[in-house]
Tab-separated table of N, CA and C in Angstrom:
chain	number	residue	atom	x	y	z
A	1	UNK	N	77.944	99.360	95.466
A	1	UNK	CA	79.201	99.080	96.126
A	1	UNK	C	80.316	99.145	95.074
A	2	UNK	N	81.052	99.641	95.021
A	2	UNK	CA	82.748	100.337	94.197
A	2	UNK	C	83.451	98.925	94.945
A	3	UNK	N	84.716	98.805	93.873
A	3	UNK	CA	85.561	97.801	93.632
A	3	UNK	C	86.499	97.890	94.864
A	4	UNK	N	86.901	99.502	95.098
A	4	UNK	CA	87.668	99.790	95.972
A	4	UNK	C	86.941	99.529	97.595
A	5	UNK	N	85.985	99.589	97.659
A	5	UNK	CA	85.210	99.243	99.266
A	5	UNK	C	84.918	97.841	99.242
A	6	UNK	N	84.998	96.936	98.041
A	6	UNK	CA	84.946	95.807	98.422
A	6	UNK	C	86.743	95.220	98.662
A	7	UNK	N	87.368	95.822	98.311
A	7	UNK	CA	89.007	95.474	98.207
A	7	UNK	C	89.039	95.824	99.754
A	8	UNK	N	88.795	96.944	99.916
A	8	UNK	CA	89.698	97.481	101.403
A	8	UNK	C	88.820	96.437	102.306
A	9	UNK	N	87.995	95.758	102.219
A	9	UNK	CA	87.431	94.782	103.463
A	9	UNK	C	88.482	93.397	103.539
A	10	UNK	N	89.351	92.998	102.307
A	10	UNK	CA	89.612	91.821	102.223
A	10	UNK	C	91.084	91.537	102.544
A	11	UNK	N	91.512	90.451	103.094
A	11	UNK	CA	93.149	90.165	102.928
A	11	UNK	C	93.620	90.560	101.729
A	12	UNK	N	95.093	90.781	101.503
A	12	UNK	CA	95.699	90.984	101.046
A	12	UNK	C	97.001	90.422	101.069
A	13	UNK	N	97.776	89.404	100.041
A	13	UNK	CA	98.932	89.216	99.994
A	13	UNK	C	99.629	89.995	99.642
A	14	UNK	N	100.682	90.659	100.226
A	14	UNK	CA	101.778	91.676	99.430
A	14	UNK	C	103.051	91.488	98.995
A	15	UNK	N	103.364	90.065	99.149
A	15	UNK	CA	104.496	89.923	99.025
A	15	UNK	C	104.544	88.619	97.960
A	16	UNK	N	105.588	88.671	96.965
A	16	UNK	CA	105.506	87.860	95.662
A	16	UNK	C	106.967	87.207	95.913
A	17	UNK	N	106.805	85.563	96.374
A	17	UNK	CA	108.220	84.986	96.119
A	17	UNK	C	108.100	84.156	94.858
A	18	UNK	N	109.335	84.181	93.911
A	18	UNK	CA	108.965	82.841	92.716
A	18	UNK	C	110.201	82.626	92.466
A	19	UNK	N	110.728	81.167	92.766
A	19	UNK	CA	112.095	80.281	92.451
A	19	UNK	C	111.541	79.996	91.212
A	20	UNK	N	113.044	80.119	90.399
A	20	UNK	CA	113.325	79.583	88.818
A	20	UNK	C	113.970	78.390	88.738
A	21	UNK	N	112.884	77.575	88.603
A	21	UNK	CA	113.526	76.034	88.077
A	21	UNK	C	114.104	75.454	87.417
A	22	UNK	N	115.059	75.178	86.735
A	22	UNK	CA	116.270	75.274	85.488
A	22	UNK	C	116.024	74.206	85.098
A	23	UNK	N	115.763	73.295	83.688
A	23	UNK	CA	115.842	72.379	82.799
A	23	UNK	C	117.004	71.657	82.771
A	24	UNK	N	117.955	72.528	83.088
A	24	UNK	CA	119.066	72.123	82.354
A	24	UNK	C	119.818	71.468	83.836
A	25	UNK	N	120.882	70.534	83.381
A	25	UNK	CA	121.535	69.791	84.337
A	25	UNK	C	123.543	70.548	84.067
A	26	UNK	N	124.281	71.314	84.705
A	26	UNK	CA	125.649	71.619	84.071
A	26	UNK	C	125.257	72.763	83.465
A	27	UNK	N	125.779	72.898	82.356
A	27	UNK	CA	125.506	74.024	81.469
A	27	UNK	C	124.232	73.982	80.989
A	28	UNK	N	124.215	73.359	79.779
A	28	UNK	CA	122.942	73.218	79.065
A	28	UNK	C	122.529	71.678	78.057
A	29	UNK	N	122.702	70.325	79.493
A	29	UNK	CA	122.294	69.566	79.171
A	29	UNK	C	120.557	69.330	79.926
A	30	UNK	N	119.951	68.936	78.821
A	30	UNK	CA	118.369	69.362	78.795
A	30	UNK	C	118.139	68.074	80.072
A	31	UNK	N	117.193	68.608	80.941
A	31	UNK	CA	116.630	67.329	81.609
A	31	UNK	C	115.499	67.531	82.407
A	32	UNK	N	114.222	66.416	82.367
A	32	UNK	CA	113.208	66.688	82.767
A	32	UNK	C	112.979	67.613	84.249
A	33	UNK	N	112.326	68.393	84.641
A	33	UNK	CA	112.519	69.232	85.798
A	33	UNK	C	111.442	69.249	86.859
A	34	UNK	N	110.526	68.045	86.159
A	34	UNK	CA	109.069	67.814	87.026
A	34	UNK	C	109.323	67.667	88.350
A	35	UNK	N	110.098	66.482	88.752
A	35	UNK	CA	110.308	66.713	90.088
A	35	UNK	C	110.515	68.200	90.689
A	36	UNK	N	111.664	68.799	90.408
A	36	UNK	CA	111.828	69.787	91.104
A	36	UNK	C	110.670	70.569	91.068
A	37	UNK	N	109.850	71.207	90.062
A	37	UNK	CA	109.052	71.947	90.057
A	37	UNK	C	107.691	71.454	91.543
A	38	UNK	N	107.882	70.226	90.806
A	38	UNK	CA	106.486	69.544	92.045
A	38	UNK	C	107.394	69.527	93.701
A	39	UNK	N	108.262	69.998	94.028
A	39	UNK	CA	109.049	70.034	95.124
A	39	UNK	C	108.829	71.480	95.809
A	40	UNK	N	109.077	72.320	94.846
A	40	UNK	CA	108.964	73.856	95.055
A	40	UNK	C	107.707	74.360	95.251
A	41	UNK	N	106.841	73.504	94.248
A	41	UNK	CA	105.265	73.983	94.268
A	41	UNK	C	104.815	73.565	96.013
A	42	UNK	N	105.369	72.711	96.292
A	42	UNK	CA	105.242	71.830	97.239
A	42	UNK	C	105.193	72.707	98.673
A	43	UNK	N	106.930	72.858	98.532
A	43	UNK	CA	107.037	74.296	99.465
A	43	UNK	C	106.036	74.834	99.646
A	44	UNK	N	106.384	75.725	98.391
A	44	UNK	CA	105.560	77.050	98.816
A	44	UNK	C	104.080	76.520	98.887
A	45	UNK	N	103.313	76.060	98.492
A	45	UNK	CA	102.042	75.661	99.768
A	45	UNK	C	102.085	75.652	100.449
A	46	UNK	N	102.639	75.030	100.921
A	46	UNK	CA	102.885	74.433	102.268
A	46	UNK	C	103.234	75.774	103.303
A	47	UNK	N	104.075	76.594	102.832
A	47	UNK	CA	104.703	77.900	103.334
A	47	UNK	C	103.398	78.976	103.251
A	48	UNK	N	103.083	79.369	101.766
A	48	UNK	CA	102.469	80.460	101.781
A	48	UNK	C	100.666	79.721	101.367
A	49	UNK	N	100.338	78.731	101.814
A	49	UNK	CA	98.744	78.556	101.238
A	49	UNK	C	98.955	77.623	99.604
A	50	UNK	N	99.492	78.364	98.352
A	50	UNK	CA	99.248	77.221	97.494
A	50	UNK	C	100.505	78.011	96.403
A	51	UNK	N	100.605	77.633	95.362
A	51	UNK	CA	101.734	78.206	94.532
A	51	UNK	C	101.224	78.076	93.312
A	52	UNK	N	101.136	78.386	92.290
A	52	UNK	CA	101.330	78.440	90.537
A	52	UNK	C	102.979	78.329	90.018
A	53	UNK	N	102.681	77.694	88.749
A	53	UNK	CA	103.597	77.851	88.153
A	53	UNK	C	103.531	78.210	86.468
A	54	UNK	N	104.503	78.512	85.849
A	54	UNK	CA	104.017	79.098	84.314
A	54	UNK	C	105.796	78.396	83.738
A	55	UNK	N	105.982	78.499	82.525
A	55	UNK	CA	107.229	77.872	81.686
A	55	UNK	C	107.547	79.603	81.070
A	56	UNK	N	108.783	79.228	81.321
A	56	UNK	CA	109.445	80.722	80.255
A	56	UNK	C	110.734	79.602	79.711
A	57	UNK	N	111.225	81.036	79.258
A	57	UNK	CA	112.647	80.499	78.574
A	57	UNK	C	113.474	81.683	78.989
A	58	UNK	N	114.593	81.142	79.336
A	58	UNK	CA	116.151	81.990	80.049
A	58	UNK	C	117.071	82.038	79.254
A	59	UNK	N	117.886	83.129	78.915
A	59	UNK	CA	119.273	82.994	78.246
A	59	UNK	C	119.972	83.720	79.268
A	60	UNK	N	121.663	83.043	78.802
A	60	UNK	CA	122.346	83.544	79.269
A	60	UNK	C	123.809	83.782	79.070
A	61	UNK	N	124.925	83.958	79.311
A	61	UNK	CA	125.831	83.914	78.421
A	61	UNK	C	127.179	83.465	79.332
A	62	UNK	N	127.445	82.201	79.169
A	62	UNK	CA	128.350	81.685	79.732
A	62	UNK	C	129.963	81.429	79.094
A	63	UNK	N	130.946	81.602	79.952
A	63	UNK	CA	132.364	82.295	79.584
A	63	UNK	C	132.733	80.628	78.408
A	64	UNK	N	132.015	79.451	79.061
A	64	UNK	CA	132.776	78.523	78.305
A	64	UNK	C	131.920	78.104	76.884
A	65	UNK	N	130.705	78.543	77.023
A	65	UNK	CA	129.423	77.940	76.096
A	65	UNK	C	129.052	78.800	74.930
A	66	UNK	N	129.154	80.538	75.200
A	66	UNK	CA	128.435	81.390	75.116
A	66	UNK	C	126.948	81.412	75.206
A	67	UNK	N	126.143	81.832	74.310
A	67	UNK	CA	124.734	81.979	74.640
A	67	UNK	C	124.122	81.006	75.415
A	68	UNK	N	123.497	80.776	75.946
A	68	UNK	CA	122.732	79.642	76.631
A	68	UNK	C	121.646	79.768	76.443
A	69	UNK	N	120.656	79.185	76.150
A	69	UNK	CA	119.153	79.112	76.256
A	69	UNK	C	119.049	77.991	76.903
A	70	UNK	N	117.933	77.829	77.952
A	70	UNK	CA	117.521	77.273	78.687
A	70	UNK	C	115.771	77.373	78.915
A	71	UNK	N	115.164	76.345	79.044
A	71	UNK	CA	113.904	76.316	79.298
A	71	UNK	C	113.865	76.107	81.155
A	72	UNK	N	112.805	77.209	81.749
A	72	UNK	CA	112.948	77.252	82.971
A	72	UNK	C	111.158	77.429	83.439
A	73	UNK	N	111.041	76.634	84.954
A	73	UNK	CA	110.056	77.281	85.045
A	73	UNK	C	109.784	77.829	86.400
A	74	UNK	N	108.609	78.957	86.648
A	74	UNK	CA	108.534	79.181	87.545
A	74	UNK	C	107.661	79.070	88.321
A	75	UNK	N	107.918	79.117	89.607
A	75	UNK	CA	107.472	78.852	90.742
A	75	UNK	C	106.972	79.939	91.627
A	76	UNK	N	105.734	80.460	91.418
A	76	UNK	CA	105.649	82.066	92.435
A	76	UNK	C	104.511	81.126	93.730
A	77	UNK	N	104.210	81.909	94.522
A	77	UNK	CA	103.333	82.474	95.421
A	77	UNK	C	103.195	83.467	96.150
A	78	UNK	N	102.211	84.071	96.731
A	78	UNK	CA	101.879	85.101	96.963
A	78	UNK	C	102.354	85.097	98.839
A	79	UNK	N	102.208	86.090	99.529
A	79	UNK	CA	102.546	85.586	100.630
A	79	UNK	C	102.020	86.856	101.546
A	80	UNK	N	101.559	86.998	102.755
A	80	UNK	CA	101.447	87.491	103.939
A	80	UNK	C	102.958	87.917	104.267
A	81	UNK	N	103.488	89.136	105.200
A	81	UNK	CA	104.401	89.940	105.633
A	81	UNK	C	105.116	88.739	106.318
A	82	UNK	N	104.180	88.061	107.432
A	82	UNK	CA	104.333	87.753	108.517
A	82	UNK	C	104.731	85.787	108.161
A	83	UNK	N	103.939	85.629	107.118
A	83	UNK	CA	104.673	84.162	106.593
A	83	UNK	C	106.112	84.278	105.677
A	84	UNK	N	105.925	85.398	105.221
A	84	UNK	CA	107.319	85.146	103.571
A	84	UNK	C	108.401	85.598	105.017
A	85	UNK	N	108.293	86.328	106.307
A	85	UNK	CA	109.533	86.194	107.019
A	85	UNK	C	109.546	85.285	107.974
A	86	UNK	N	108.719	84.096	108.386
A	86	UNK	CA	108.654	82.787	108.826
A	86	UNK	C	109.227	82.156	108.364
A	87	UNK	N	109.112	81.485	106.853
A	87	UNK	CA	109.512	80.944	105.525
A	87	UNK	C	110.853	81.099	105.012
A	88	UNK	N	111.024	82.202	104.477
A	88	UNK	CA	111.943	82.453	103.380
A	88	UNK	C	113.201	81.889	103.451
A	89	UNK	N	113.776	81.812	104.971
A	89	UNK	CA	114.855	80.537	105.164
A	89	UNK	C	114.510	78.921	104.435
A	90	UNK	N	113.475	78.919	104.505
A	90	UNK	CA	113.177	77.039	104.059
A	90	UNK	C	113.520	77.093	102.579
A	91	UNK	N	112.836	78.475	101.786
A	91	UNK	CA	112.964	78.846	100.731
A	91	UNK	C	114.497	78.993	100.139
A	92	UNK	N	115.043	79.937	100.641
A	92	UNK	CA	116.011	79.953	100.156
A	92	UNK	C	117.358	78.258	100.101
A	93	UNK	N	117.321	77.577	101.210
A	93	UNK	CA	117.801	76.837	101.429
A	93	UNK	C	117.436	75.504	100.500
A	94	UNK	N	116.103	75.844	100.309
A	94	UNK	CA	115.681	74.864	98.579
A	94	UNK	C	116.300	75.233	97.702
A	95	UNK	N	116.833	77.095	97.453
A	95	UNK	CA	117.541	76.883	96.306
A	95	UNK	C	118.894	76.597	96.329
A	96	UNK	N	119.442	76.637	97.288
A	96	UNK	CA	120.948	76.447	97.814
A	96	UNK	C	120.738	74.458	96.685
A	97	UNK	N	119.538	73.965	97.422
A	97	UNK	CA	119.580	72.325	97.158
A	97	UNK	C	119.528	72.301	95.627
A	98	UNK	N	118.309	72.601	94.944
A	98	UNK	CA	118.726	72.094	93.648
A	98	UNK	C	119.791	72.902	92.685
A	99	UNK	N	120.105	73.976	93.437
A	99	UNK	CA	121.548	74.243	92.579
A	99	UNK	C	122.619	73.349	92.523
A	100	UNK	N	122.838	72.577	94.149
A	100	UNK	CA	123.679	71.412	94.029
A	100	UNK	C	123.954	70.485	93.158
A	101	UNK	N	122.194	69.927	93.859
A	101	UNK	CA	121.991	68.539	92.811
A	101	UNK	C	121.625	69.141	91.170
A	102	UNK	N	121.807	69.944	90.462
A	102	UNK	CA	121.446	70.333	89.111
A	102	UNK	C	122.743	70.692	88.496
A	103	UNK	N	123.735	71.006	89.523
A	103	UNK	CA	125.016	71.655	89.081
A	103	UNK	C	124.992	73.304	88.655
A	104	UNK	N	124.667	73.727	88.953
A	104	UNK	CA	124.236	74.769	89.000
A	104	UNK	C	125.089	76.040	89.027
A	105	UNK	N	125.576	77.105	88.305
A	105	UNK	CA	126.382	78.121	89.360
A	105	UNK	C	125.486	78.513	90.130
A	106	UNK	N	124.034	79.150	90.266
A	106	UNK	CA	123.257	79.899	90.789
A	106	UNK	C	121.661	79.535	90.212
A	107	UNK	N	120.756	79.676	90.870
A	107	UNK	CA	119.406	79.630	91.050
A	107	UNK	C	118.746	80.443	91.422
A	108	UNK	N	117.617	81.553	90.617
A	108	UNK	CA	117.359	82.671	90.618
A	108	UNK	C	115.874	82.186	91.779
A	109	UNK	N	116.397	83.816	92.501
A	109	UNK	CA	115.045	84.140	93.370
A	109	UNK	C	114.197	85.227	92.883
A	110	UNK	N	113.063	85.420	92.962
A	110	UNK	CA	113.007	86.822	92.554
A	110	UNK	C	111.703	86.718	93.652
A	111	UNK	N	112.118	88.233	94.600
A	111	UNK	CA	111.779	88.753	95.629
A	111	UNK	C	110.908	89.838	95.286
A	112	UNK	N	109.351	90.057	95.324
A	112	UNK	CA	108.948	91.358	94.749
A	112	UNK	C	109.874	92.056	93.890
A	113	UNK	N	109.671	91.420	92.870
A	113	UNK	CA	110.255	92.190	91.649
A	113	UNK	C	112.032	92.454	91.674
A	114	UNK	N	112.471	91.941	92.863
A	114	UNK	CA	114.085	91.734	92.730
A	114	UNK	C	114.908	90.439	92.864
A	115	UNK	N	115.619	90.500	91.745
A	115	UNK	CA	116.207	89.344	91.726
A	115	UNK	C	117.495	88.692	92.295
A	116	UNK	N	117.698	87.777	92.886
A	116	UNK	CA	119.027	87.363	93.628
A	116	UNK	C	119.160	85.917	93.256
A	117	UNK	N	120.393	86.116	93.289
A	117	UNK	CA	120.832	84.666	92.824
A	117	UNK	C	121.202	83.621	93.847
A	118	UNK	N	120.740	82.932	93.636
A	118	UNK	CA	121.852	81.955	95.201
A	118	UNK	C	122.514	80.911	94.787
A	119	UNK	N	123.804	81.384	95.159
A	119	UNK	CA	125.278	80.801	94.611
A	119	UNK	C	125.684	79.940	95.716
């Protein structure tokens, strides 16, 4: 039995959502982000089955600060056609929230490999 005849029998998620969780509170005052992360992870279970998350680091370059570095983390899951367009309102509207409460200009989405901001 080949890799490919055992693949074509099985589900398949095709669709990749992952919110970027920001450290930072304002510009680039540092602050713990556990909650949020355990909020998002939360979601997306709940939405798409279960979520991962991994730590990167973000720069960026702001008119009053310049460079910014920021520690961020992310939030993916995988998703079915038919759930990520059930969902993706709850989703997006989480990031509308902790951009608020974080101060935020924007809170990155990234949609199969494209990214949008929500301002």
């Amino acid at each position: 039995m080949t890799a490919n005849s055992v693949l074509k029998n099985m589900f398949k998620l095709s669709q990749k959502i992952t919110v970027y969780i920001p450290a930072t509170i304002n510009i680039d005052q540092e602050i713990d982000n556990t909650e949020y992360v355990n909020r998002a992870a939360t979601l997306l279970s709940e939405c798409f089955g279960g979520a991962t998350s991994c730590q990167a680091v973000g720069y960026w370059v702001s008119p009053e600060a310049g460079l910014v570095k920021e520690n961020t983390t992310q939030v993916f899951a995988y998703a079915a056609d038919e759930d990520l367009k059930k969902h993706l309102d709850k989703v997006v509207n989480f990031c509308m929230e902790i951009k608020k409460e974080l101060n935020q200009d924007a809170v990155a989405l990234e949609l199969n490999n494209e990214m949008f901001f929500i301002e």
